[in-house]
Amino acid sequence: MDKEISKLNFIINNSKNIVFLGGAGVSTESGIPDFRGKDGLYNQKYDYSPEYMLSIDCFLNDPELFYKFYFDKMIYDDVKPNIIHYKLADLEKRGILSSVITQNIDGLHQMAGSKNVLELHGNVYSFHCMKCNKKYNLQNINRSDIPKCSCGGILKPDIVLYGEMMDENVSRKAIYEVSKADTLIVGGTSLLVNTASSLLNYFNGDNLVIINLDKTPFDFRANIVIHEKLGNVLKKIK
Ligand code: NAD
Ligand code: ZN
């Protein structure tokens, strides 16, 4: 692995336009479980699949179940960025990383100081009313019940649920960023969600790097593949 890491170190320090594409594995080291990893939510027992409980179908037909799962499992108070988030923010400050594209909805990249963050699936901090479109913040909604607007309408979190389309603007920007990158580092994602993995098709640069604990279906395409904790890898990058 040390050989791979020194190769990665060389690539990072000789790139001008790195893009990082990440997923839930970026935040497990902050204590937020992923979906498909060993301790992920898919390996815990629920009456319904997490995919259903985070779907637009469930939101519209059984908002009580939706919000129970959402408030229990998708919102983590008092979480802090970890070394991965800070290292990426630092590479951006050094002018060699142009953007972080994330499937995460936890806002930790911005908290660590990253500026150019594209959230493919939105984030958990904002909501809007299904009836009148009024905006709400996570802090001012009642989590003990289905959150409602002052007009009586149900609030919907501003995240992309299963069965919904991604925001076109975000999607277009992500494609643009990937297509002009010289190095694409993909980390902490199983690459099983199509919105993220399809971005790999737009990469024309020299170095595709995949860092993930488990194997991914795209490992064969990468110049460097490291199956290790992202934090352990990034802390060795100088
Ligand atoms: P996933 O759960 O499908 O895959 C996560 C991958 O990260 C796994 O393959 C696992 O082996 C790897 N991993 C876990 N910890 C790691 C670490 N420390 N270092 C390196 N690899 C590690 O996640 P996904 O591909 O992002 O797709 C899940 C979907 O669920 C996304 O759409 C995302 O919106 C959502 N989600 C978000 C959060 C969050 O915001 N933190 C958490 C869970 C799920
Ligand atoms: Zn309203």
CSV table of C-alpha atoms and ligand atoms in Angstrom, one decimal:
chain,number,residue,atom,x,y,z
A,1,MET,CA,0.0,0.0,0.0
A,2,ASP,CA,2.9,2.4,0.7
A,3,LYS,CA,3.9,2.3,-2.9
A,4,GLU,CA,0.3,3.2,-4.0
A,5,ILE,CA,0.3,6.1,-1.5
A,6,SER,CA,3.6,7.5,-2.7
A,7,LYS,CA,2.2,7.3,-6.2
A,8,LEU,CA,-0.9,9.1,-5.1
A,9,ASN,CA,1.2,11.7,-3.3
A,10,PHE,CA,3.1,12.4,-6.5
A,11,ILE,CA,-0.1,12.6,-8.6
A,12,ILE,CA,-1.8,15.0,-6.2
A,13,ASN,CA,1.2,17.3,-6.0
A,14,ASN,CA,1.6,17.3,-9.8
A,15,SER,CA,-2.1,18.0,-10.6
A,16,LYS,CA,-3.6,21.3,-11.3
A,17,ASN,CA,-7.2,20.5,-11.3
A,18,ILE,CA,-8.2,17.7,-8.9
A,19,VAL,CA,-11.9,16.8,-8.4
A,20,PHE,CA,-13.0,14.7,-5.5
A,21,LEU,CA,-16.1,12.6,-5.9
A,22,GLY,CA,-17.2,11.2,-2.6
A,23,GLY,CA,-19.9,9.3,-0.7
A,24,ALA,CA,-21.0,8.2,2.7
A,25,GLY,CA,-17.6,6.6,3.4
A,26,VAL,CA,-16.2,10.1,3.8
A,27,SER,CA,-18.3,10.7,6.8
A,28,THR,CA,-18.2,7.3,8.6
A,29,GLU,CA,-15.0,8.5,10.3
A,30,SER,CA,-17.2,11.4,11.7
A,31,GLY,CA,-19.6,8.8,13.2
A,32,ILE,CA,-22.3,8.8,10.5
A,33,PRO,CA,-23.0,5.3,9.2
A,34,ASP,CA,-22.9,4.6,5.5
A,35,PHE,CA,-25.5,2.5,3.7
A,36,ARG,CA,-23.7,-0.4,2.2
A,37,GLY,CA,-20.5,-0.7,4.3
A,38,LYS,CA,-20.1,-3.4,6.9
A,39,ASP,CA,-21.8,-1.4,9.7
A,40,GLY,CA,-24.1,0.4,7.2
A,41,LEU,CA,-27.8,1.0,7.5
A,42,TYR,CA,-28.5,-1.7,4.9
A,43,ASN,CA,-27.0,-4.3,7.2
A,44,GLN,CA,-29.3,-3.4,10.1
A,45,LYS,CA,-32.8,-4.8,10.5
A,46,TYR,CA,-35.7,-2.6,9.6
A,47,ASP,CA,-39.3,-3.6,8.5
A,48,TYR,CA,-38.7,-1.7,5.3
A,49,SER,CA,-35.6,-1.1,3.2
A,50,PRO,CA,-33.8,2.2,3.7
A,51,GLU,CA,-34.3,2.8,0.0
A,52,TYR,CA,-38.1,2.7,0.5
A,53,MET,CA,-38.0,4.8,3.6
A,54,LEU,CA,-36.0,7.5,1.8
A,55,SER,CA,-38.2,7.4,-1.3
A,56,ILE,CA,-40.7,9.9,-2.6
A,57,ASP,CA,-43.3,7.1,-2.5
A,58,CYS,CA,-42.8,6.7,1.2
A,59,PHE,CA,-42.7,10.5,1.8
A,60,LEU,CA,-46.0,11.0,0.0
A,61,ASN,CA,-47.8,7.9,1.3
A,62,ASP,CA,-46.5,7.3,4.7
A,63,PRO,CA,-44.8,10.6,5.9
A,64,GLU,CA,-44.9,9.3,9.5
A,65,LEU,CA,-42.6,6.4,8.7
A,66,PHE,CA,-40.5,8.6,6.4
A,67,TYR,CA,-39.9,11.2,9.1
A,68,LYS,CA,-39.3,8.6,11.8
A,69,PHE,CA,-36.4,7.1,9.8
A,70,TYR,CA,-35.3,10.5,8.6
A,71,PHE,CA,-35.0,12.1,12.1
A,72,ASP,CA,-33.5,8.9,13.6
A,73,LYS,CA,-31.0,7.9,11.0
A,74,MET,CA,-30.3,10.8,8.6
A,75,ILE,CA,-29.8,13.7,10.9
A,76,TYR,CA,-26.8,13.7,13.2
A,77,ASP,CA,-26.5,16.6,15.6
A,78,ASP,CA,-23.1,17.6,16.9
A,79,VAL,CA,-21.1,15.8,14.1
A,80,LYS,CA,-17.8,17.3,13.1
A,81,PRO,CA,-15.8,17.1,10.0
A,82,ASN,CA,-12.9,14.6,10.0
A,83,ILE,CA,-9.4,14.6,8.6
A,84,ILE,CA,-10.8,13.7,5.1
A,85,HIS,CA,-13.0,16.8,5.0
A,86,TYR,CA,-10.1,19.0,6.3
A,87,LYS,CA,-7.5,17.6,3.9
A,88,LEU,CA,-9.8,18.2,0.9
A,89,ALA,CA,-10.5,21.8,2.1
A,90,ASP,CA,-6.7,22.3,2.4
A,91,LEU,CA,-6.1,21.0,-1.1
A,92,GLU,CA,-8.6,23.5,-2.4
A,93,LYS,CA,-6.9,26.3,-0.5
A,94,ARG,CA,-3.6,25.3,-2.1
A,95,GLY,CA,-5.3,25.8,-5.4
A,96,ILE,CA,-4.9,22.3,-6.8
A,97,LEU,CA,-8.4,20.9,-6.0
A,98,SER,CA,-11.2,22.6,-7.9
A,99,SER,CA,-14.3,21.0,-6.4
A,100,VAL,CA,-15.7,18.4,-4.1
A,101,ILE,CA,-18.7,16.6,-5.6
A,102,THR,CA,-20.6,14.7,-2.9
A,103,GLN,CA,-23.5,12.3,-2.5
A,104,ASN,CA,-23.5,13.2,1.2
A,105,ILE,CA,-26.3,15.3,2.7
A,106,ASP,CA,-24.5,16.1,5.9
A,107,GLY,CA,-22.9,19.5,5.0
A,108,LEU,CA,-19.5,18.5,6.6
A,109,HIS,CA,-17.4,19.6,3.7
A,110,GLN,CA,-18.6,23.2,4.0
A,111,MET,CA,-18.1,22.9,7.8
A,112,ALA,CA,-14.5,22.0,7.1
A,113,GLY,CA,-14.0,25.0,4.9
A,114,SER,CA,-14.4,23.7,1.4
A,115,LYS,CA,-16.0,26.4,-0.8
A,116,ASN,CA,-16.8,24.7,-4.1
A,117,VAL,CA,-19.0,21.8,-3.0
A,118,LEU,CA,-21.6,20.3,-5.3
A,119,GLU,CA,-24.2,18.4,-3.3
A,120,LEU,CA,-25.7,15.9,-5.7
A,121,HIS,CA,-28.4,14.9,-3.3
A,122,GLY,CA,-29.0,18.2,-1.4
A,123,ASN,CA,-28.6,18.5,2.3
A,124,VAL,CA,-30.5,17.9,5.5
A,125,TYR,CA,-30.5,21.4,6.8
A,126,SER,CA,-33.3,22.9,4.7
A,127,PHE,CA,-36.9,22.2,4.1
A,128,HIS,CA,-39.8,23.7,2.0
A,129,CYS,CA,-43.5,23.6,2.3
A,130,MET,CA,-45.3,21.3,-0.2
A,131,LYS,CA,-48.2,23.8,-0.3
A,132,CYS,CA,-46.8,27.3,-0.3
A,133,ASN,CA,-43.1,26.7,-0.8
A,134,LYS,CA,-42.1,28.6,2.3
A,135,LYS,CA,-38.5,27.7,3.4
A,136,TYR,CA,-37.6,26.3,6.8
A,137,ASN,CA,-34.3,25.4,8.6
A,138,LEU,CA,-33.7,22.3,10.5
A,139,GLN,CA,-33.3,24.3,13.7
A,140,ASN,CA,-36.8,25.7,13.6
A,141,ILE,CA,-38.9,22.6,12.8
A,142,ASN,CA,-40.6,20.3,15.3
A,143,ARG,CA,-38.9,16.9,15.1
A,144,SER,CA,-41.3,15.0,17.3
A,145,ASP,CA,-44.0,15.0,14.6
A,146,ILE,CA,-44.4,15.3,10.9
A,147,PRO,CA,-43.1,18.8,10.4
A,148,LYS,CA,-45.7,21.2,9.1
A,149,CYS,CA,-45.7,24.8,7.7
A,150,SER,CA,-47.6,27.6,9.4
A,151,CYS,CA,-50.1,27.2,6.4
A,152,GLY,CA,-50.7,23.6,7.4
A,153,GLY,CA,-48.8,22.1,4.5
A,154,ILE,CA,-46.3,19.2,5.0
A,155,LEU,CA,-42.6,20.2,4.9
A,156,LYS,CA,-40.3,18.3,2.6
A,157,PRO,CA,-36.6,18.1,3.2
A,158,ASP,CA,-34.5,19.5,0.4
A,159,ILE,CA,-32.8,16.3,-0.5
A,160,VAL,CA,-33.1,14.1,-3.5
A,161,LEU,CA,-35.2,11.1,-2.5
A,162,TYR,CA,-35.1,7.8,-4.3
A,163,GLY,CA,-37.5,8.1,-7.2
A,164,GLU,CA,-36.7,11.8,-7.7
A,165,MET,CA,-34.6,13.5,-10.3
A,166,MET,CA,-31.4,15.3,-9.4
A,167,ASP,CA,-31.3,19.1,-9.7
A,168,GLU,CA,-30.4,19.8,-13.3
A,169,ASN,CA,-28.1,22.7,-12.4
A,170,VAL,CA,-26.1,20.7,-9.9
A,171,SER,CA,-25.9,17.8,-12.3
A,172,ARG,CA,-24.7,20.0,-15.2
A,173,LYS,CA,-22.0,21.7,-13.0
A,174,ALA,CA,-20.8,18.3,-11.7
A,175,ILE,CA,-20.4,17.0,-15.3
A,176,TYR,CA,-18.5,20.2,-16.2
A,177,GLU,CA,-16.2,19.8,-13.2
A,178,VAL,CA,-15.4,16.2,-13.9
A,179,SER,CA,-14.9,16.7,-17.6
A,180,LYS,CA,-12.2,19.4,-17.0
A,181,ALA,CA,-10.3,17.6,-14.2
A,182,ASP,CA,-6.8,16.2,-14.7
A,183,THR,CA,-7.2,14.0,-11.7
A,184,LEU,CA,-10.4,12.5,-10.3
A,185,ILE,CA,-10.3,11.0,-6.8
A,186,VAL,CA,-13.3,8.9,-6.0
A,187,GLY,CA,-13.5,8.0,-2.3
A,188,GLY,CA,-15.9,6.4,0.2
A,189,THR,CA,-18.5,5.5,-2.2
A,190,SER,CA,-19.7,2.0,-3.4
A,191,LEU,CA,-20.5,3.7,-6.7
A,192,LEU,CA,-23.8,1.7,-6.8
A,193,VAL,CA,-25.9,4.9,-7.0
A,194,ASN,CA,-26.1,5.8,-10.7
A,195,THR,CA,-26.2,9.6,-10.2
A,196,ALA,CA,-22.6,9.4,-9.0
A,197,SER,CA,-21.1,6.5,-11.0
A,198,SER,CA,-22.4,7.9,-14.3
A,199,LEU,CA,-20.2,11.0,-13.7
A,200,LEU,CA,-17.1,8.8,-14.3
A,201,ASN,CA,-18.0,8.6,-17.9
A,202,TYR,CA,-17.3,12.3,-18.3
A,203,PHE,CA,-13.7,12.1,-17.0
A,204,ASN,CA,-11.0,12.7,-19.7
A,205,GLY,CA,-8.1,13.3,-17.4
A,206,ASP,CA,-4.9,11.3,-16.8
A,207,ASN,CA,-5.5,9.9,-13.3
A,208,LEU,CA,-8.5,8.1,-11.9
A,209,VAL,CA,-7.9,7.2,-8.3
A,210,ILE,CA,-10.4,5.0,-6.3
A,211,ILE,CA,-10.0,4.8,-2.5
A,212,ASN,CA,-12.7,2.7,-0.8
A,213,LEU,CA,-12.8,0.1,1.9
A,214,ASP,CA,-14.7,-2.3,-0.3
A,215,LYS,CA,-14.3,-3.1,-3.9
A,216,THR,CA,-16.3,-1.1,-6.4
A,217,PRO,CA,-17.5,-2.0,-9.9
A,218,PHE,CA,-15.2,0.7,-11.4
A,219,ASP,CA,-12.0,-0.4,-9.8
A,220,PHE,CA,-10.8,-1.9,-13.1
A,221,ARG,CA,-10.9,1.6,-14.7
A,222,ALA,CA,-8.7,3.3,-12.2
A,223,ASN,CA,-4.9,3.9,-12.3
A,224,ILE,CA,-4.7,3.6,-8.6
A,225,VAL,CA,-7.0,1.6,-6.4
A,226,ILE,CA,-6.6,1.6,-2.6
A,227,HIS,CA,-8.8,-0.5,-0.4
A,228,GLU,CA,-8.2,1.3,2.9
A,229,LYS,CA,-9.7,3.9,5.2
A,230,LEU,CA,-9.7,7.2,3.4
A,231,GLY,CA,-8.5,9.0,6.6
A,232,ASN,CA,-5.5,6.7,6.8
A,233,VAL,CA,-4.6,7.4,3.2
A,234,LEU,CA,-5.1,11.1,3.1
A,235,LYS,CA,-3.2,11.8,6.4
A,236,LYS,CA,-0.1,10.5,4.5
A,237,ILE,CA,-0.5,13.0,1.7
A,238,LYS,CA,1.9,15.9,2.1
B,1,NAD,P1,-22.6,3.5,0.3
B,1,NAD,O1,-23.1,3.3,1.7
B,1,NAD,O2,-23.3,2.8,-0.8
B,1,NAD,O3,-21.1,3.2,0.2
B,1,NAD,C1,-20.1,3.7,1.1
B,1,NAD,C2,-18.8,3.0,0.8
B,1,NAD,O4,-17.8,3.6,1.6
B,1,NAD,C3,-18.8,1.5,1.1
B,1,NAD,O5,-18.4,0.8,-0.1
B,1,NAD,C4,-17.7,1.4,2.2
B,1,NAD,O6,-16.9,0.3,2.0
B,1,NAD,C5,-16.9,2.7,2.0
B,1,NAD,N1,-16.4,3.2,3.3
B,1,NAD,C6,-17.0,3.3,4.5
B,1,NAD,N2,-16.2,3.9,5.4
B,1,NAD,C7,-15.0,4.2,4.7
B,1,NAD,C8,-13.8,4.8,5.0
B,1,NAD,N3,-13.6,5.3,6.3
B,1,NAD,N4,-12.8,4.9,4.1
B,1,NAD,C9,-13.0,4.5,2.8
B,1,NAD,N5,-14.2,3.8,2.5
B,1,NAD,C10,-15.2,3.7,3.4
B,1,NAD,O7,-22.6,5.1,0.1
B,1,NAD,P2,-22.8,6.0,-1.2
B,1,NAD,O8,-22.1,5.4,-2.3
B,1,NAD,O9,-22.5,7.4,-0.8
B,1,NAD,O10,-24.4,5.9,-1.5
B,1,NAD,C11,-25.3,6.1,-0.4
B,1,NAD,C12,-26.3,7.1,-0.6
B,1,NAD,O11,-26.8,7.4,0.7
B,1,NAD,C13,-25.9,8.4,-1.1
B,1,NAD,O12,-26.8,8.7,-2.1
B,1,NAD,C14,-26.0,9.4,0.0
B,1,NAD,O13,-26.8,10.5,-0.3
B,1,NAD,C15,-26.7,8.7,1.1
B,1,NAD,N6,-26.0,8.7,2.5
B,1,NAD,C16,-25.5,9.9,2.9
B,1,NAD,C17,-24.8,9.9,4.1
B,1,NAD,C18,-24.2,11.2,4.6
B,1,NAD,O14,-24.6,12.2,4.2
B,1,NAD,N7,-23.2,11.1,5.5
B,1,NAD,C19,-24.8,8.7,4.9
B,1,NAD,C20,-25.4,7.5,4.4
B,1,NAD,C21,-26.0,7.6,3.2
B,2,ZN,ZN,-46.9,26.5,3.7
